[in-house]
XYZ file of N, CA and C in Angstrom:
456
model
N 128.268 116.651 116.815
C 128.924 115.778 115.851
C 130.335 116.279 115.611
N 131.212 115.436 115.336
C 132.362 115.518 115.239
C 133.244 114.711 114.001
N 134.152 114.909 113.185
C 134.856 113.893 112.724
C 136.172 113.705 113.300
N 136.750 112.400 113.307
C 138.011 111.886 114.339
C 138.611 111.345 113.128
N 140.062 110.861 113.306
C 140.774 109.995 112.507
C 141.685 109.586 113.867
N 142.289 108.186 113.584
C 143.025 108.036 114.584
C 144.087 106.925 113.668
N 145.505 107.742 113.535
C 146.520 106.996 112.715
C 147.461 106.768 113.425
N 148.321 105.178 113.383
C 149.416 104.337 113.841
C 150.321 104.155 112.785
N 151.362 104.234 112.836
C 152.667 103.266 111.757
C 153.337 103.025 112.628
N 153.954 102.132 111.866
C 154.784 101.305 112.450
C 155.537 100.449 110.792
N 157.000 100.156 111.163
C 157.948 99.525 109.871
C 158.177 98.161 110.644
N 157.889 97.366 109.063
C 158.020 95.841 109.418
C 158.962 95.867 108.580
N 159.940 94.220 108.633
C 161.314 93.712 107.759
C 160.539 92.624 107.510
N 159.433 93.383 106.259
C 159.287 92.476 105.050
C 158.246 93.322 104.086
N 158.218 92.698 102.722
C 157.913 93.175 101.905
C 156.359 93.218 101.921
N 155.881 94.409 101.469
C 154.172 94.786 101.101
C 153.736 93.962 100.646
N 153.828 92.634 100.053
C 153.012 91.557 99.478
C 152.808 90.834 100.567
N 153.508 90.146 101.943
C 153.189 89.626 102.730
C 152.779 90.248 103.441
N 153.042 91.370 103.886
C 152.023 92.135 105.004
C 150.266 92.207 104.258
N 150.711 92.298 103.149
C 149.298 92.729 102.328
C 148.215 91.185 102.572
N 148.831 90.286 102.785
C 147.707 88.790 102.546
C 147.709 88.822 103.998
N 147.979 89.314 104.814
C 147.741 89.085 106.530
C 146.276 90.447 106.573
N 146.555 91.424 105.681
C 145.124 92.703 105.979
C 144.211 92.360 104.960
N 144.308 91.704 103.971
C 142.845 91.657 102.788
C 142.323 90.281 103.256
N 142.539 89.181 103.900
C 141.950 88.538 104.563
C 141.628 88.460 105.842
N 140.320 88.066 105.529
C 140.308 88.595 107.588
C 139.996 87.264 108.247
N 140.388 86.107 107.506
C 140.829 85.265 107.751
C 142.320 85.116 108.926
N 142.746 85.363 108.314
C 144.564 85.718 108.706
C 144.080 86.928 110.204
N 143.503 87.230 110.666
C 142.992 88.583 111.317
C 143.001 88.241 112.805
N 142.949 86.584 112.874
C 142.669 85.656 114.570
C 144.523 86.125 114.801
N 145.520 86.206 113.853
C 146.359 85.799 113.897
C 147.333 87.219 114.527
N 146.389 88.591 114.285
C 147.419 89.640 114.917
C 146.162 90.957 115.635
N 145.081 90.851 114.653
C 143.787 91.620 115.262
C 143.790 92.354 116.799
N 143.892 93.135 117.216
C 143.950 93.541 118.868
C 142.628 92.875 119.982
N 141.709 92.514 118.725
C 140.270 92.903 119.673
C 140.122 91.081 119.228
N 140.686 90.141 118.960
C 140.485 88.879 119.136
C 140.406 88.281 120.672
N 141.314 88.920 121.408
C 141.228 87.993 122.402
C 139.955 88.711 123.523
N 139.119 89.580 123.210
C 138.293 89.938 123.595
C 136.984 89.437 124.277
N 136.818 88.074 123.548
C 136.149 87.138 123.900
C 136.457 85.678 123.421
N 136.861 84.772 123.745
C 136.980 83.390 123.501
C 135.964 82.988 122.675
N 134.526 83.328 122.801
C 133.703 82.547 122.351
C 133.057 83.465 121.088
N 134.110 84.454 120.698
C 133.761 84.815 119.400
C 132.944 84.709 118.306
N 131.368 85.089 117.959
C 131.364 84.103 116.392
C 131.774 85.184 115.173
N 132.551 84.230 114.645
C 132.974 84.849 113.103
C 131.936 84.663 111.874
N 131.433 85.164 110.787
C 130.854 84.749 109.661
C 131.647 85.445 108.465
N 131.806 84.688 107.878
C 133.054 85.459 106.629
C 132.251 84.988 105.130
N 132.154 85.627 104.114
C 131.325 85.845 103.234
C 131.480 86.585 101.897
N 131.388 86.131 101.202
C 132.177 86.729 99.441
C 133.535 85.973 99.776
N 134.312 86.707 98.835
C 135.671 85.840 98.384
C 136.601 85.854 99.378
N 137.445 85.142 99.770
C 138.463 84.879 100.353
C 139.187 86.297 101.212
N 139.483 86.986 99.659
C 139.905 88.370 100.138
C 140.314 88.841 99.322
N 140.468 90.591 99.140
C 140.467 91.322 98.637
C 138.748 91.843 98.317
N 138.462 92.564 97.117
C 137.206 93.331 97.266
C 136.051 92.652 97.404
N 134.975 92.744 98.473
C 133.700 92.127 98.783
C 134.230 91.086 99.836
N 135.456 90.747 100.092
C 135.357 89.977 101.447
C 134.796 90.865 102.566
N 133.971 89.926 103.213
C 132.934 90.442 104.186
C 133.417 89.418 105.862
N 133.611 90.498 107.163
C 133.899 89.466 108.122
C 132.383 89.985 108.745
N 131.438 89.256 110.116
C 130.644 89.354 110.449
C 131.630 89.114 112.029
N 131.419 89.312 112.768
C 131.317 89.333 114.291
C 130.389 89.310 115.194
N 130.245 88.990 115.681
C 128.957 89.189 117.636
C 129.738 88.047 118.789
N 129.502 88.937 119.757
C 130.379 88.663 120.919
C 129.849 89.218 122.166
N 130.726 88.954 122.940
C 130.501 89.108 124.549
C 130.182 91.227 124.362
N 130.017 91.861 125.354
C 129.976 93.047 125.681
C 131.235 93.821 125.343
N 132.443 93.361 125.695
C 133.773 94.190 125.113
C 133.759 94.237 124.288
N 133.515 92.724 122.920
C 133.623 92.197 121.630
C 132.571 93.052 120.957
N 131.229 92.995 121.519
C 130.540 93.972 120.481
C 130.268 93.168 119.427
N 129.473 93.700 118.604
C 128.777 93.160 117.069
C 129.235 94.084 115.988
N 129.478 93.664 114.960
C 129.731 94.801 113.753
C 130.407 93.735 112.260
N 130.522 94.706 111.723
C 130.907 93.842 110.102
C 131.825 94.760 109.394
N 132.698 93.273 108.825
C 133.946 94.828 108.072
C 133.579 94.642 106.659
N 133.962 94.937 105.890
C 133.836 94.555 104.195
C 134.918 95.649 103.588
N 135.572 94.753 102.737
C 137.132 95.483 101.587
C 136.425 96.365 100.757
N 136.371 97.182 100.510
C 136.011 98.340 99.187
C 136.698 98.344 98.089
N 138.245 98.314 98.664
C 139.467 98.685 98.261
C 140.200 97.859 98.426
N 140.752 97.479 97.412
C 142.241 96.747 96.996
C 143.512 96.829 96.372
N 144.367 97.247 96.910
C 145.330 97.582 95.797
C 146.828 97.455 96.372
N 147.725 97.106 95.799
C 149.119 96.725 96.177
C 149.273 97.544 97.322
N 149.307 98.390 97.437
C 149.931 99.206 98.736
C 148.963 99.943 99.320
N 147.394 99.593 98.925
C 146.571 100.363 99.693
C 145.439 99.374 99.841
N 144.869 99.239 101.334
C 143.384 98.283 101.368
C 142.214 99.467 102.239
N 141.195 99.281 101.923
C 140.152 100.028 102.098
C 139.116 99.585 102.825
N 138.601 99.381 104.238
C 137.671 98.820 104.444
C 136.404 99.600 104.983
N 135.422 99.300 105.262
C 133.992 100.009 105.821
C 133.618 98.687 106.935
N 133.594 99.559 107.954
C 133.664 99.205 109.115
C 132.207 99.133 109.855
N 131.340 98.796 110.555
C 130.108 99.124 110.709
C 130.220 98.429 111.738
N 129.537 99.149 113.052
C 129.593 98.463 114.938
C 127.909 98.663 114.342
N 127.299 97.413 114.811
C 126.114 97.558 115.861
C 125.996 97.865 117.169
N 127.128 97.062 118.200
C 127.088 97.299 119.016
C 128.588 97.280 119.603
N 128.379 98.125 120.876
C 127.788 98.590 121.954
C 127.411 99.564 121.226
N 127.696 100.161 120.332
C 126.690 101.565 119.342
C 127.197 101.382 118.092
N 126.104 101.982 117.538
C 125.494 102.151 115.612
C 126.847 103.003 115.320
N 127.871 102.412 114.622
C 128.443 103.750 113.751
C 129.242 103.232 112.119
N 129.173 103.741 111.246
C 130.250 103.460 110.510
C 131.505 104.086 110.271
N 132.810 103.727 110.262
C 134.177 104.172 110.238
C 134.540 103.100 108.929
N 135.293 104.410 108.114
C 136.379 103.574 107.316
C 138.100 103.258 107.747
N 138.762 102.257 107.380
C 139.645 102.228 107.525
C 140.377 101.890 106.515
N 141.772 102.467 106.530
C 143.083 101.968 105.569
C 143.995 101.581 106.441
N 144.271 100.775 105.268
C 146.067 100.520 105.581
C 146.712 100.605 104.471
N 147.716 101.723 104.749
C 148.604 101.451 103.731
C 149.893 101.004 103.768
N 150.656 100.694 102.850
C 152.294 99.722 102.881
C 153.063 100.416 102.131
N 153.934 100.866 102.346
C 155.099 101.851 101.665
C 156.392 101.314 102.024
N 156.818 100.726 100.563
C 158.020 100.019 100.871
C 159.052 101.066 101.412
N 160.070 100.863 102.437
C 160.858 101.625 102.621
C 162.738 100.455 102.910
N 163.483 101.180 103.290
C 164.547 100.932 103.102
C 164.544 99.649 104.166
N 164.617 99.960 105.434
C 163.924 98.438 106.347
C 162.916 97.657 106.039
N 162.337 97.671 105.111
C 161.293 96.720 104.644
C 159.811 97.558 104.108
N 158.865 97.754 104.993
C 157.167 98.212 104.719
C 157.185 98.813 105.679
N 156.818 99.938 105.900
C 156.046 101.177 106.472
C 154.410 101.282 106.558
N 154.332 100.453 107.338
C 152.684 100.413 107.449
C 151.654 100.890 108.327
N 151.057 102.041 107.585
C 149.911 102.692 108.627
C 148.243 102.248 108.413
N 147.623 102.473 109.528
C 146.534 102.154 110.511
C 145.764 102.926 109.994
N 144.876 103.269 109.659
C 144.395 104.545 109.673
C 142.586 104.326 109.948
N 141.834 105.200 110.584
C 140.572 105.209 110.984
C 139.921 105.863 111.509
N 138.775 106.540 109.999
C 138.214 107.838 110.236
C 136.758 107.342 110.275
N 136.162 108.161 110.531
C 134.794 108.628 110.896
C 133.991 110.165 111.416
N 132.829 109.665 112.151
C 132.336 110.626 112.758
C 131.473 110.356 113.699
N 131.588 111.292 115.169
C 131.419 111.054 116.271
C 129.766 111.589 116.077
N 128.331 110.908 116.633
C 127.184 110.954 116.707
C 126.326 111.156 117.611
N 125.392 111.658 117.789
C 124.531 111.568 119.128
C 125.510 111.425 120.638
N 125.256 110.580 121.187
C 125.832 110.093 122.895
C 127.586 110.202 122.348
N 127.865 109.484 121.426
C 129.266 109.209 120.800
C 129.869 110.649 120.605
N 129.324 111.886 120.241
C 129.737 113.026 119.614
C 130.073 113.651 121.239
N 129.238 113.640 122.025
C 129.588 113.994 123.550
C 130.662 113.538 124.023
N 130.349 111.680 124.491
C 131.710 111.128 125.012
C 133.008 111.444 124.012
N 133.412 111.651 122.529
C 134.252 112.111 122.221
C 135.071 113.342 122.714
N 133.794 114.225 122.720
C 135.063 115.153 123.248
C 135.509 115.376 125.009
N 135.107 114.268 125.357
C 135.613 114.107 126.724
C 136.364 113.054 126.807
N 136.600 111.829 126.069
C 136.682 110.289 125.671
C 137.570 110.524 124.299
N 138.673 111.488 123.994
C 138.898 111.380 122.622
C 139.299 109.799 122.564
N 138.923 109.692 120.616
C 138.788 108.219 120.239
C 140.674 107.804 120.249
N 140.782 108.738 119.723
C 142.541 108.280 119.556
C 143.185 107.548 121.455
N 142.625 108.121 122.517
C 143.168 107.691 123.321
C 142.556 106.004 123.566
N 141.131 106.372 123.285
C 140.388 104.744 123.606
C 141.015 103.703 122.344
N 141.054 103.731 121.333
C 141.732 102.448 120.509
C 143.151 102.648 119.881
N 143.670 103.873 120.196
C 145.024 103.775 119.636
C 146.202 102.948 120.261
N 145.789 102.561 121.594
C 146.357 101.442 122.204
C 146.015 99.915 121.535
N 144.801 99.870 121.381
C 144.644 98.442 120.400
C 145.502 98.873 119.047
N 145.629 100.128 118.229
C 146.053 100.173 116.810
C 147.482 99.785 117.163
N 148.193 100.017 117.933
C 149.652 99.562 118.539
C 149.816 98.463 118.833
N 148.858 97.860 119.875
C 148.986 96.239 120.049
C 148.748 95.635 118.625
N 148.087 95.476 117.958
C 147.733 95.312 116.563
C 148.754 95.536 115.358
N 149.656 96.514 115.183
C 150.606 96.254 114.210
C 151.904 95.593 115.307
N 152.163 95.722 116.246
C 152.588 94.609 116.824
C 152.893 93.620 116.712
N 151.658 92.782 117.037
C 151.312 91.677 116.263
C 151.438 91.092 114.737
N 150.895 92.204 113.969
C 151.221 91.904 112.617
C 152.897 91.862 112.547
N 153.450 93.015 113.222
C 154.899 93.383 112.853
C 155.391 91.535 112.823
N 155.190 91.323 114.294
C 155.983 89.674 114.769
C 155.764 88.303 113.963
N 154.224 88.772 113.278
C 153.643 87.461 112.775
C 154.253 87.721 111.066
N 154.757 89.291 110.562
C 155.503 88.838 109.009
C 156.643 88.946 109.144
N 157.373 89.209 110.128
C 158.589 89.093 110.259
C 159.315 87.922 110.752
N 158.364 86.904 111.289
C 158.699 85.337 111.067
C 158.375 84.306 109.928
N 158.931 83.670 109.776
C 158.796 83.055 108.500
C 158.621 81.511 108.694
């Protein structure tokens, strides 16, 4: 067993209130997410409020896409909190943040996503570190967000 964190920033030119309604809904999520185009035939189930605390997304998908569920914990102007849970391709839970720190170019916004490596998972980690397998999606992913609040 192991614990991992694997953190991205990246600065957008715009303010923490609009970056903030693109991450507490995961609604808004088709729109910059890395792992959307993963499968076309996606199903989504979304559940409790809109967004912010108790919004719940559901997923199941093709083999890349995987199964799992996110849900907000945490809400707060410059900080969102979620609990992350894969069924598949394996059982794990990871939390994630994002936080928004206004800065002089606009929001300073990091990725952040910890856990702990388990059974088969605790092995392939330390041969497979996690930071190399999704820190390329955490990049494509504020990316995306960067382009989608910085147009208007």
């Amino acid at each position: 067993m192991g614990d991992f964190e694997v953190t991205r920033r990246t600065t957008i030119a715009a303010e923490p209130a609009r970056i903030h309604g693109f991450i507490d809904n995961f609604r808004q999520w088709r729109l910059w997410s890395p792992w959307e185009d993963a499968d076309p035939q996606l199903a989504r189930t979304y559940t409790g409020p809109e967004s912010g605390v108790g919004a719940r997304y559901t997923w199941r998908g093709n083999r890349k896409a995987g199964a799992g569920a996110m849900e907000i914990k945490a809400d707060a102007e410059r900080e969102i909190g979620i609990e992350l849970a894969f069924e598949k391709p394996f059982k794990a839970t990871n939390f994630v943040t994002f936080g928004l720190t206004p800065t002089t170019g606009g929001t300073e916004v990091t990725w952040k996503m910890t856990g702990t490596h388990s059974g088969l998972m605790g092995v392939l980690g330390k041969v497979f570190p996690i930071d190399n397998l999704i820190g390329k999606d955490f990049d494509k992913g504020l990316a995306r967000l960067k382009t989608i609040a910085e147009s208007a």
